[in-house]
Amino acid sequence: MRARIRAGDPQAFAELFDEYARTVYNHAYRLTADWGAAEDIVSATFMEAWRGRLRLDAEGGSVRPWLLGIATNLVRAQSRSNRRYRAAAAASARAAGLGGGAAVADHADEVAGRLDDRKRLAATARALAELRRTEREVLSLCLWQGLDYAAAARVLGVPVGTVRSRLSRARKKLKRIAEAQLLAEFREPRAANQQVRGNRTIAARSAQEGTR
């Protein structure tokens, strides 16, 4: 397969897409929390793989880490581009006297609604969005994509020890944030008025009015 990819065999790339498109999509979605953005990353990943096919090592096993590395770099580039765009938009709005930039849409509710185990997975999805980019990357590669530390280190371009430490911190942080969000859902809501708090005067007045 590697030889066919390096040779630019169209059928090899068709097979590559059929086998790994879903894997790349899932990885991109976990990094972006955006269905549309993940689809764009999939297309861009295979296009970049075609362009950079000669950079693929001639020898080796599965090409999945190679594709995941391309997808990860594309998400990083997209994130930098989005930050620059938001900064430019905010600067333009301030210059025009329009105040702050437009609020960025929060896709957490839409995402959570499509997950099976809604409460726990929704909390996890929201918690994942609060992690640093580097933490999301290592979680996706090691936990969901099943790469070992060495393969993840090659994808991210960092030492194996860095992958281990990032993964440990990310797992603890993700669990802590998700559990805190679940706990918050069970907290008793604040009283809306004095009647709910048990104000005797209002209760007595309401009873008297009810007997008239």
mmCIF file with all atom_site columns, C-alpha atoms in Angstrom:
data_model
loop_
_atom_site.group_PDB
_atom_site.id
_atom_site.type_symbol
_atom_site.label_atom_id
_atom_site.label_alt_id
_atom_site.label_comp_id
_atom_site.label_asym_id
_atom_site.label_entity_id
_atom_site.label_seq_id
_atom_site.pdbx_PDB_ins_code
_atom_site.Cartn_x
_atom_site.Cartn_y
_atom_site.Cartn_z
_atom_site.occupancy
_atom_site.B_iso_or_equiv
_atom_site.pdbx_formal_charge
_atom_site.auth_seq_id
_atom_site.auth_comp_id
_atom_site.auth_asym_id
_atom_site.auth_atom_id
_atom_site.pdbx_PDB_model_num
ATOM 1   C CA . MET A 1 1   ? 0.000   0.000  0.000  1.00 0.00 ? 1   MET A CA 1
ATOM 2   C CA . ARG A 1 2   ? 2.776   2.458  0.858  1.00 0.00 ? 2   ARG A CA 1
ATOM 3   C CA . ALA A 1 3   ? 4.460   1.812  -2.475 1.00 0.00 ? 3   ALA A CA 1
ATOM 4   C CA . ARG A 1 4   ? 1.194   2.339  -4.349 1.00 0.00 ? 4   ARG A CA 1
ATOM 5   C CA . ILE A 1 5   ? 0.495   5.558  -2.453 1.00 0.00 ? 5   ILE A CA 1
ATOM 6   C CA . ARG A 1 6   ? 3.966   6.906  -3.153 1.00 0.00 ? 6   ARG A CA 1
ATOM 7   C CA . ALA A 1 7   ? 3.535   6.004  -6.823 1.00 0.00 ? 7   ALA A CA 1
ATOM 8   C CA . GLY A 1 8   ? 0.308   8.029  -6.975 1.00 0.00 ? 8   GLY A CA 1
ATOM 9   C CA . ASP A 1 9   ? -1.975  5.098  -7.691 1.00 0.00 ? 9   ASP A CA 1
ATOM 10  C CA . PRO A 1 10  ? -5.551  6.542  -7.759 1.00 0.00 ? 10  PRO A CA 1
ATOM 11  C CA . GLN A 1 11  ? -7.063  3.205  -6.771 1.00 0.00 ? 11  GLN A CA 1
ATOM 12  C CA . ALA A 1 12  ? -4.785  3.072  -3.728 1.00 0.00 ? 12  ALA A CA 1
ATOM 13  C CA . PHE A 1 13  ? -6.093  6.454  -2.600 1.00 0.00 ? 13  PHE A CA 1
ATOM 14  C CA . ALA A 1 14  ? -9.674  5.325  -3.167 1.00 0.00 ? 14  ALA A CA 1
ATOM 15  C CA . GLU A 1 15  ? -9.018  2.330  -0.920 1.00 0.00 ? 15  GLU A CA 1
ATOM 16  C CA . LEU A 1 16  ? -7.279  4.594  1.579  1.00 0.00 ? 16  LEU A CA 1
ATOM 17  C CA . PHE A 1 17  ? -10.317 6.859  1.745  1.00 0.00 ? 17  PHE A CA 1
ATOM 18  C CA . ASP A 1 18  ? -12.753 3.957  2.137  1.00 0.00 ? 18  ASP A CA 1
ATOM 19  C CA . GLU A 1 19  ? -10.733 2.532  5.016  1.00 0.00 ? 19  GLU A CA 1
ATOM 20  C CA . TYR A 1 20  ? -9.772  5.659  6.949  1.00 0.00 ? 20  TYR A CA 1
ATOM 21  C CA . ALA A 1 21  ? -12.240 8.450  6.144  1.00 0.00 ? 21  ALA A CA 1
ATOM 22  C CA . ARG A 1 22  ? -14.374 7.657  9.205  1.00 0.00 ? 22  ARG A CA 1
ATOM 23  C CA . THR A 1 23  ? -11.297 7.466  11.429 1.00 0.00 ? 23  THR A CA 1
ATOM 24  C CA . VAL A 1 24  ? -10.068 10.863 10.244 1.00 0.00 ? 24  VAL A CA 1
ATOM 25  C CA . TYR A 1 25  ? -13.551 12.329 10.613 1.00 0.00 ? 25  TYR A CA 1
ATOM 26  C CA . ASN A 1 26  ? -13.942 11.127 14.199 1.00 0.00 ? 26  ASN A CA 1
ATOM 27  C CA . HIS A 1 27  ? -10.520 12.488 15.109 1.00 0.00 ? 27  HIS A CA 1
ATOM 28  C CA . ALA A 1 28  ? -11.225 15.865 13.488 1.00 0.00 ? 28  ALA A CA 1
ATOM 29  C CA . TYR A 1 29  ? -14.603 16.121 15.181 1.00 0.00 ? 29  TYR A CA 1
ATOM 30  C CA . ARG A 1 30  ? -13.147 15.462 18.610 1.00 0.00 ? 30  ARG A CA 1
ATOM 31  C CA . LEU A 1 31  ? -10.627 18.246 18.053 1.00 0.00 ? 31  LEU A CA 1
ATOM 32  C CA . THR A 1 32  ? -13.093 20.784 16.651 1.00 0.00 ? 32  THR A CA 1
ATOM 33  C CA . ALA A 1 33  ? -16.491 19.825 18.166 1.00 0.00 ? 33  ALA A CA 1
ATOM 34  C CA . ASP A 1 34  ? -17.943 20.933 14.834 1.00 0.00 ? 34  ASP A CA 1
ATOM 35  C CA . TRP A 1 35  ? -19.519 18.499 12.355 1.00 0.00 ? 35  TRP A CA 1
ATOM 36  C CA . GLY A 1 36  ? -19.033 20.760 9.346  1.00 0.00 ? 36  GLY A CA 1
ATOM 37  C CA . ALA A 1 37  ? -15.436 21.580 10.197 1.00 0.00 ? 37  ALA A CA 1
ATOM 38  C CA . ALA A 1 38  ? -14.671 17.880 10.630 1.00 0.00 ? 38  ALA A CA 1
ATOM 39  C CA . GLU A 1 39  ? -16.021 17.129 7.153  1.00 0.00 ? 39  GLU A CA 1
ATOM 40  C CA . ASP A 1 40  ? -13.816 19.860 5.690  1.00 0.00 ? 40  ASP A CA 1
ATOM 41  C CA . ILE A 1 41  ? -10.797 18.429 7.493  1.00 0.00 ? 41  ILE A CA 1
ATOM 42  C CA . VAL A 1 42  ? -11.455 14.993 6.008  1.00 0.00 ? 42  VAL A CA 1
ATOM 43  C CA . SER A 1 43  ? -11.420 16.364 2.466  1.00 0.00 ? 43  SER A CA 1
ATOM 44  C CA . ALA A 1 44  ? -8.348  18.474 3.132  1.00 0.00 ? 44  ALA A CA 1
ATOM 45  C CA . THR A 1 45  ? -6.518  15.565 4.772  1.00 0.00 ? 45  THR A CA 1
ATOM 46  C CA . PHE A 1 46  ? -6.774  13.275 1.759  1.00 0.00 ? 46  PHE A CA 1
ATOM 47  C CA . MET A 1 47  ? -5.957  16.109 -0.613 1.00 0.00 ? 47  MET A CA 1
ATOM 48  C CA . GLU A 1 48  ? -2.844  16.905 1.408  1.00 0.00 ? 48  GLU A CA 1
ATOM 49  C CA . ALA A 1 49  ? -1.977  13.206 1.545  1.00 0.00 ? 49  ALA A CA 1
ATOM 50  C CA . TRP A 1 50  ? -2.075  13.087 -2.249 1.00 0.00 ? 50  TRP A CA 1
ATOM 51  C CA . ARG A 1 51  ? 0.118   16.172 -2.555 1.00 0.00 ? 51  ARG A CA 1
ATOM 52  C CA . GLY A 1 52  ? 2.595   14.937 0.042  1.00 0.00 ? 52  GLY A CA 1
ATOM 53  C CA . ARG A 1 53  ? 2.566   11.256 -0.871 1.00 0.00 ? 53  ARG A CA 1
ATOM 54  C CA . LEU A 1 54  ? 6.337   11.178 -1.431 1.00 0.00 ? 54  LEU A CA 1
ATOM 55  C CA . ARG A 1 55  ? 6.862   12.248 2.181  1.00 0.00 ? 55  ARG A CA 1
ATOM 56  C CA . LEU A 1 56  ? 5.324   8.967  3.339  1.00 0.00 ? 56  LEU A CA 1
ATOM 57  C CA . ASP A 1 57  ? 8.061   6.546  4.418  1.00 0.00 ? 57  ASP A CA 1
ATOM 58  C CA . ALA A 1 58  ? 8.473   3.663  2.006  1.00 0.00 ? 58  ALA A CA 1
ATOM 59  C CA . GLU A 1 59  ? 8.652   1.164  4.853  1.00 0.00 ? 59  GLU A CA 1
ATOM 60  C CA . GLY A 1 60  ? 6.322   0.811  7.826  1.00 0.00 ? 60  GLY A CA 1
ATOM 61  C CA . GLY A 1 61  ? 3.013   -0.560 9.003  1.00 0.00 ? 61  GLY A CA 1
ATOM 62  C CA . SER A 1 62  ? -0.390  1.080  8.974  1.00 0.00 ? 62  SER A CA 1
ATOM 63  C CA . VAL A 1 63  ? -0.627  4.521  7.376  1.00 0.00 ? 63  VAL A CA 1
ATOM 64  C CA . ARG A 1 64  ? -3.273  5.591  9.899  1.00 0.00 ? 64  ARG A CA 1
ATOM 65  C CA . PRO A 1 65  ? -0.818  7.592  12.064 1.00 0.00 ? 65  PRO A CA 1
ATOM 66  C CA . TRP A 1 66  ? 0.344   9.435  8.937  1.00 0.00 ? 66  TRP A CA 1
ATOM 67  C CA . LEU A 1 67  ? -3.213  10.482 8.079  1.00 0.00 ? 67  LEU A CA 1
ATOM 68  C CA . LEU A 1 68  ? -4.009  11.436 11.665 1.00 0.00 ? 68  LEU A CA 1
ATOM 69  C CA . GLY A 1 69  ? -0.873  13.571 11.744 1.00 0.00 ? 69  GLY A CA 1
ATOM 70  C CA . ILE A 1 70  ? -1.985  15.420 8.607  1.00 0.00 ? 70  ILE A CA 1
ATOM 71  C CA . ALA A 1 71  ? -5.474  15.951 10.081 1.00 0.00 ? 71  ALA A CA 1
ATOM 72  C CA . THR A 1 72  ? -4.031  17.205 13.370 1.00 0.00 ? 72  THR A CA 1
ATOM 73  C CA . ASN A 1 73  ? -1.845  19.767 11.603 1.00 0.00 ? 73  ASN A CA 1
ATOM 74  C CA . LEU A 1 74  ? -4.783  20.954 9.495  1.00 0.00 ? 74  LEU A CA 1
ATOM 75  C CA . VAL A 1 75  ? -6.919  21.470 12.603 1.00 0.00 ? 75  VAL A CA 1
ATOM 76  C CA . ARG A 1 76  ? -4.091  23.451 14.178 1.00 0.00 ? 76  ARG A CA 1
ATOM 77  C CA . ALA A 1 77  ? -3.801  25.636 11.080 1.00 0.00 ? 77  ALA A CA 1
ATOM 78  C CA . GLN A 1 78  ? -7.565  26.133 10.992 1.00 0.00 ? 78  GLN A CA 1
ATOM 79  C CA . SER A 1 79  ? -7.577  27.114 14.659 1.00 0.00 ? 79  SER A CA 1
ATOM 80  C CA . ARG A 1 80  ? -4.861  29.727 14.077 1.00 0.00 ? 80  ARG A CA 1
ATOM 81  C CA . SER A 1 81  ? -6.747  31.068 11.070 1.00 0.00 ? 81  SER A CA 1
ATOM 82  C CA . ASN A 1 82  ? -9.992  31.311 13.036 1.00 0.00 ? 82  ASN A CA 1
ATOM 83  C CA . ARG A 1 83  ? -8.265  33.195 15.847 1.00 0.00 ? 83  ARG A CA 1
ATOM 84  C CA . ARG A 1 84  ? -6.799  35.674 13.372 1.00 0.00 ? 84  ARG A CA 1
ATOM 85  C CA . TYR A 1 85  ? -10.184 36.134 11.721 1.00 0.00 ? 85  TYR A CA 1
ATOM 86  C CA . ARG A 1 86  ? -11.976 36.738 15.026 1.00 0.00 ? 86  ARG A CA 1
ATOM 87  C CA . ALA A 1 87  ? -9.315  39.197 16.097 1.00 0.00 ? 87  ALA A CA 1
ATOM 88  C CA . ALA A 1 88  ? -9.587  41.080 12.790 1.00 0.00 ? 88  ALA A CA 1
ATOM 89  C CA . ALA A 1 89  ? -13.394 41.090 12.964 1.00 0.00 ? 89  ALA A CA 1
ATOM 90  C CA . ALA A 1 90  ? -13.350 42.402 16.525 1.00 0.00 ? 90  ALA A CA 1
ATOM 91  C CA . ALA A 1 91  ? -10.859 45.129 15.573 1.00 0.00 ? 91  ALA A CA 1
ATOM 92  C CA . SER A 1 92  ? -13.029 46.159 12.618 1.00 0.00 ? 92  SER A CA 1
ATOM 93  C CA . ALA A 1 93  ? -16.139 46.270 14.802 1.00 0.00 ? 93  ALA A CA 1
ATOM 94  C CA . ARG A 1 94  ? -14.379 48.441 17.378 1.00 0.00 ? 94  ARG A CA 1
ATOM 95  C CA . ALA A 1 95  ? -13.113 50.771 14.662 1.00 0.00 ? 95  ALA A CA 1
ATOM 96  C CA . ALA A 1 96  ? -16.672 51.113 13.344 1.00 0.00 ? 96  ALA A CA 1
ATOM 97  C CA . GLY A 1 97  ? -17.995 51.831 16.828 1.00 0.00 ? 97  GLY A CA 1
ATOM 98  C CA . LEU A 1 98  ? -19.997 48.624 16.947 1.00 0.00 ? 98  LEU A CA 1
ATOM 99  C CA . GLY A 1 99  ? -18.595 47.347 20.217 1.00 0.00 ? 99  GLY A CA 1
ATOM 100 C CA . GLY A 1 100 ? -17.280 43.837 20.675 1.00 0.00 ? 100 GLY A CA 1
ATOM 101 C CA . GLY A 1 101 ? -17.144 41.210 17.992 1.00 0.00 ? 101 GLY A CA 1
ATOM 102 C CA . ALA A 1 102 ? -20.058 38.931 17.272 1.00 0.00 ? 102 ALA A CA 1
ATOM 103 C CA . ALA A 1 103 ? -20.468 36.050 19.682 1.00 0.00 ? 103 ALA A CA 1
ATOM 104 C CA . VAL A 1 104 ? -19.181 32.726 18.436 1.00 0.00 ? 104 VAL A CA 1
ATOM 105 C CA . ALA A 1 105 ? -21.917 30.107 18.252 1.00 0.00 ? 105 ALA A CA 1
ATOM 106 C CA . ASP A 1 106 ? -21.724 27.363 20.886 1.00 0.00 ? 106 ASP A CA 1
ATOM 107 C CA . HIS A 1 107 ? -22.324 23.953 19.305 1.00 0.00 ? 107 HIS A CA 1
ATOM 108 C CA . ALA A 1 108 ? -22.308 22.022 22.588 1.00 0.00 ? 108 ALA A CA 1
ATOM 109 C CA . ASP A 1 109 ? -26.110 21.612 22.705 1.00 0.00 ? 109 ASP A CA 1
ATOM 110 C CA . GLU A 1 110 ? -26.320 20.441 19.100 1.00 0.00 ? 110 GLU A CA 1
ATOM 111 C CA . VAL A 1 111 ? -23.490 17.981 19.646 1.00 0.00 ? 111 VAL A CA 1
ATOM 112 C CA . ALA A 1 112 ? -24.926 16.650 22.886 1.00 0.00 ? 112 ALA A CA 1
ATOM 113 C CA . GLY A 1 113 ? -28.323 16.076 21.285 1.00 0.00 ? 113 GLY A CA 1
ATOM 114 C CA . ARG A 1 114 ? -26.800 13.622 18.818 1.00 0.00 ? 114 ARG A CA 1
ATOM 115 C CA . LEU A 1 115 ? -25.079 11.454 21.384 1.00 0.00 ? 115 LEU A CA 1
ATOM 116 C CA . ASP A 1 116 ? -26.664 8.311  22.785 1.00 0.00 ? 116 ASP A CA 1
ATOM 117 C CA . ASP A 1 117 ? -25.885 8.555  26.464 1.00 0.00 ? 117 ASP A CA 1
ATOM 118 C CA . ARG A 1 118 ? -27.008 12.151 26.507 1.00 0.00 ? 118 ARG A CA 1
ATOM 119 C CA . LYS A 1 119 ? -26.273 13.415 29.974 1.00 0.00 ? 119 LYS A CA 1
ATOM 120 C CA . ARG A 1 120 ? -22.878 11.867 30.537 1.00 0.00 ? 120 ARG A CA 1
ATOM 121 C CA . LEU A 1 121 ? -21.647 12.171 26.981 1.00 0.00 ? 121 LEU A CA 1
ATOM 122 C CA . ALA A 1 122 ? -22.928 15.726 26.722 1.00 0.00 ? 122 ALA A CA 1
ATOM 123 C CA . ALA A 1 123 ? -21.047 16.628 29.882 1.00 0.00 ? 123 ALA A CA 1
ATOM 124 C CA . THR A 1 124 ? -17.948 14.940 28.500 1.00 0.00 ? 124 THR A CA 1
ATOM 125 C CA . ALA A 1 125 ? -18.275 16.787 25.197 1.00 0.00 ? 125 ALA A CA 1
ATOM 126 C CA . ARG A 1 126 ? -18.574 20.124 26.972 1.00 0.00 ? 126 ARG A CA 1
ATOM 127 C CA . ALA A 1 127 ? -15.660 19.250 29.194 1.00 0.00 ? 127 ALA A CA 1
ATOM 128 C CA . LEU A 1 128 ? -13.598 18.269 26.160 1.00 0.00 ? 128 LEU A CA 1
ATOM 129 C CA . ALA A 1 129 ? -14.173 21.719 24.688 1.00 0.00 ? 129 ALA A CA 1
ATOM 130 C CA . GLU A 1 130 ? -12.658 23.251 27.825 1.00 0.00 ? 130 GLU A CA 1
ATOM 131 C CA . LEU A 1 131 ? -9.398  21.339 27.490 1.00 0.00 ? 131 LEU A CA 1
ATOM 132 C CA . ARG A 1 132 ? -6.347  22.777 25.815 1.00 0.00 ? 132 ARG A CA 1
ATOM 133 C CA . ARG A 1 133 ? -5.753  21.884 22.193 1.00 0.00 ? 133 ARG A CA 1
ATOM 134 C CA . THR A 1 134 ? -2.736  19.754 23.105 1.00 0.00 ? 134 THR A CA 1
ATOM 135 C CA . GLU A 1 135 ? -4.826  17.857 25.656 1.00 0.00 ? 135 GLU A CA 1
ATOM 136 C CA . ARG A 1 136 ? -7.611  17.170 23.136 1.00 0.00 ? 136 ARG A CA 1
ATOM 137 C CA . GLU A 1 137 ? -5.079  15.920 20.613 1.00 0.00 ? 137 GLU A CA 1
ATOM 138 C CA . VAL A 1 138 ? -3.470  13.373 22.906 1.00 0.00 ? 138 VAL A CA 1
ATOM 139 C CA . LEU A 1 139 ? -6.837  12.147 24.208 1.00 0.00 ? 139 LEU A CA 1
ATOM 140 C CA . SER A 1 140 ? -8.141  11.591 20.705 1.00 0.00 ? 140 SER A CA 1
ATOM 141 C CA . LEU A 1 141 ? -5.011  9.842  19.471 1.00 0.00 ? 141 LEU A CA 1
ATOM 142 C CA . CYS A 1 142 ? -4.378  7.596  22.479 1.00 0.00 ? 142 CYS A CA 1
ATOM 143 C CA . LEU A 1 143 ? -7.845  6.875  23.859 1.00 0.00 ? 143 LEU A CA 1
ATOM 144 C CA . TRP A 1 144 ? -10.187 7.028  20.882 1.00 0.00 ? 144 TRP A CA 1
ATOM 145 C CA . GLN A 1 145 ? -7.836  6.204  18.006 1.00 0.00 ? 145 GLN A CA 1
ATOM 146 C CA . GLY A 1 146 ? -5.922  3.625  20.041 1.00 0.00 ? 146 GLY A CA 1
ATOM 147 C CA . LEU A 1 147 ? -2.410  4.756  19.125 1.00 0.00 ? 147 LEU A CA 1
ATOM 148 C CA . ASP A 1 148 ? 0.363   3.772  21.501 1.00 0.00 ? 148 ASP A CA 1
ATOM 149 C CA . TYR A 1 149 ? 2.566   6.417  23.102 1.00 0.00 ? 149 TYR A CA 1
ATOM 150 C CA . ALA A 1 150 ? 5.311   6.084  20.485 1.00 0.00 ? 150 ALA A CA 1
ATOM 151 C CA . ALA A 1 151 ? 2.921   6.445  17.535 1.00 0.00 ? 151 ALA A CA 1
ATOM 152 C CA . ALA A 1 152 ? 1.152   9.417  19.136 1.00 0.00 ? 152 ALA A CA 1
ATOM 153 C CA . ALA A 1 153 ? 4.519   11.038 19.829 1.00 0.00 ? 153 ALA A CA 1
ATOM 154 C CA . ARG A 1 154 ? 5.449   10.725 16.142 1.00 0.00 ? 154 ARG A CA 1
ATOM 155 C CA . VAL A 1 155 ? 2.121   12.223 15.055 1.00 0.00 ? 155 VAL A CA 1
ATOM 156 C CA . LEU A 1 156 ? 2.456   15.174 17.439 1.00 0.00 ? 156 LEU A CA 1
ATOM 157 C CA . GLY A 1 157 ? 6.189   15.621 17.034 1.00 0.00 ? 157 GLY A CA 1
ATOM 158 C CA . VAL A 1 158 ? 6.895   15.459 20.765 1.00 0.00 ? 158 VAL A CA 1
ATOM 159 C CA . PRO A 1 159 ? 8.801   13.057 23.058 1.00 0.00 ? 159 PRO A CA 1
ATOM 160 C CA . VAL A 1 160 ? 7.054   9.951  24.353 1.00 0.00 ? 160 VAL A CA 1
ATOM 161 C CA . GLY A 1 161 ? 7.337   11.266 27.908 1.00 0.00 ? 161 GLY A CA 1
ATOM 162 C CA . THR A 1 162 ? 5.397   14.380 26.888 1.00 0.00 ? 162 THR A CA 1
ATOM 163 C CA . VAL A 1 163 ? 2.594   12.230 25.514 1.00 0.00 ? 163 VAL A CA 1
ATOM 164 C CA . ARG A 1 164 ? 2.424   10.285 28.781 1.00 0.00 ? 164 ARG A CA 1
ATOM 165 C CA . SER A 1 165 ? 2.275   13.400 30.960 1.00 0.00 ? 165 SER A CA 1
ATOM 166 C CA . ARG A 1 166 ? -0.227  15.196 28.718 1.00 0.00 ? 166 ARG A CA 1
ATOM 167 C CA . LEU A 1 167 ? -2.502  12.164 28.620 1.00 0.00 ? 167 LEU A CA 1
ATOM 168 C CA . SER A 1 168 ? -2.419  11.737 32.385 1.00 0.00 ? 168 SER A CA 1
ATOM 169 C CA . ARG A 1 169 ? -3.268  15.404 32.998 1.00 0.00 ? 169 ARG A CA 1
ATOM 170 C CA . ALA A 1 170 ? -5.918  15.462 30.287 1.00 0.00 ? 170 ALA A CA 1
ATOM 171 C CA . ARG A 1 171 ? -7.742  12.383 31.599 1.00 0.00 ? 171 ARG A CA 1
ATOM 172 C CA . LYS A 1 172 ? -7.869  13.740 35.144 1.00 0.00 ? 172 LYS A CA 1
ATOM 173 C CA . LYS A 1 173 ? -8.965  17.174 33.970 1.00 0.00 ? 173 LYS A CA 1
ATOM 174 C CA . LEU A 1 174 ? -11.642 15.777 31.650 1.00 0.00 ? 174 LEU A CA 1
ATOM 175 C CA . LYS A 1 175 ? -13.085 13.589 34.405 1.00 0.00 ? 175 LYS A CA 1
ATOM 176 C CA . ARG A 1 176 ? -13.078 16.442 36.912 1.00 0.00 ? 176 ARG A CA 1
ATOM 177 C CA . ILE A 1 177 ? -14.833 18.894 34.611 1.00 0.00 ? 177 ILE A CA 1
ATOM 178 C CA . ALA A 1 178 ? -17.412 16.377 33.370 1.00 0.00 ? 178 ALA A CA 1
ATOM 179 C CA . GLU A 1 179 ? -18.310 15.247 36.906 1.00 0.00 ? 179 GLU A CA 1
ATOM 180 C CA . ALA A 1 180 ? -18.661 18.856 38.039 1.00 0.00 ? 180 ALA A CA 1
ATOM 181 C CA . GLN A 1 181 ? -21.068 19.549 35.173 1.00 0.00 ? 181 GLN A CA 1
ATOM 182 C CA . LEU A 1 182 ? -23.134 16.457 35.964 1.00 0.00 ? 182 LEU A CA 1
ATOM 183 C CA . LEU A 1 183 ? -23.299 17.432 39.620 1.00 0.00 ? 183 LEU A CA 1
ATOM 184 C CA . ALA A 1 184 ? -24.465 20.930 38.714 1.00 0.00 ? 184 ALA A CA 1
ATOM 185 C CA . GLU A 1 185 ? -27.473 19.464 36.882 1.00 0.00 ? 185 GLU A CA 1
ATOM 186 C CA . PHE A 1 186 ? -28.758 17.938 40.133 1.00 0.00 ? 186 PHE A CA 1
ATOM 187 C CA . ARG A 1 187 ? -28.464 21.051 42.264 1.00 0.00 ? 187 ARG A CA 1
ATOM 188 C CA . GLU A 1 188 ? -31.768 22.375 43.567 1.00 0.00 ? 188 GLU A CA 1
ATOM 189 C CA . PRO A 1 189 ? -32.733 25.578 41.732 1.00 0.00 ? 189 PRO A CA 1
ATOM 190 C CA . ARG A 1 190 ? -32.830 28.816 43.699 1.00 0.00 ? 190 ARG A CA 1
ATOM 191 C CA . ALA A 1 191 ? -36.174 29.937 45.034 1.00 0.00 ? 191 ALA A CA 1
ATOM 192 C CA . ALA A 1 192 ? -37.977 32.182 42.568 1.00 0.00 ? 192 ALA A CA 1
ATOM 193 C CA . ASN A 1 193 ? -40.021 34.146 45.131 1.00 0.00 ? 193 ASN A CA 1
ATOM 194 C CA . GLN A 1 194 ? -40.889 34.439 48.790 1.00 0.00 ? 194 GLN A CA 1
ATOM 195 C CA . GLN A 1 195 ? -43.730 31.915 48.541 1.00 0.00 ? 195 GLN A CA 1
ATOM 196 C CA . VAL A 1 196 ? -41.319 29.150 47.514 1.00 0.00 ? 196 VAL A CA 1
ATOM 197 C CA . ARG A 1 197 ? -39.086 30.059 50.437 1.00 0.00 ? 197 ARG A CA 1
ATOM 198 C CA . GLY A 1 198 ? -42.060 29.675 52.775 1.00 0.00 ? 198 GLY A CA 1
ATOM 199 C CA . ASN A 1 199 ? -42.976 33.287 53.599 1.00 0.00 ? 199 ASN A CA 1
ATOM 200 C CA . ARG A 1 200 ? -45.861 32.929 56.100 1.00 0.00 ? 200 ARG A CA 1
ATOM 201 C CA . THR A 1 201 ? -47.352 36.344 55.447 1.00 0.00 ? 201 THR A CA 1
ATOM 202 C CA . ILE A 1 202 ? -47.738 35.767 51.717 1.00 0.00 ? 202 ILE A CA 1
ATOM 203 C CA . ALA A 1 203 ? -49.031 32.229 52.273 1.00 0.00 ? 203 ALA A CA 1
ATOM 204 C CA . ALA A 1 204 ? -51.669 33.395 54.741 1.00 0.00 ? 204 ALA A CA 1
ATOM 205 C CA . ARG A 1 205 ? -52.733 36.256 52.461 1.00 0.00 ? 205 ARG A CA 1
ATOM 206 C CA . SER A 1 206 ? -53.069 33.900 49.510 1.00 0.00 ? 206 SER A CA 1
ATOM 207 C CA . ALA A 1 207 ? -55.182 31.487 51.591 1.00 0.00 ? 207 ALA A CA 1
ATOM 208 C CA . GLN A 1 208 ? -57.503 34.284 52.680 1.00 0.00 ? 208 GLN A CA 1
ATOM 209 C CA . GLU A 1 209 ? -57.930 35.522 49.137 1.00 0.00 ? 209 GLU A CA 1
ATOM 210 C CA . GLY A 1 210 ? -58.633 31.993 47.982 1.00 0.00 ? 210 GLY A CA 1
ATOM 211 C CA . THR A 1 211 ? -61.624 31.666 50.371 1.00 0.00 ? 211 THR A CA 1
ATOM 212 C CA . ARG A 1 212 ? -63.294 34.867 49.250 1.00 0.00 ? 212 ARG A CA 1
#
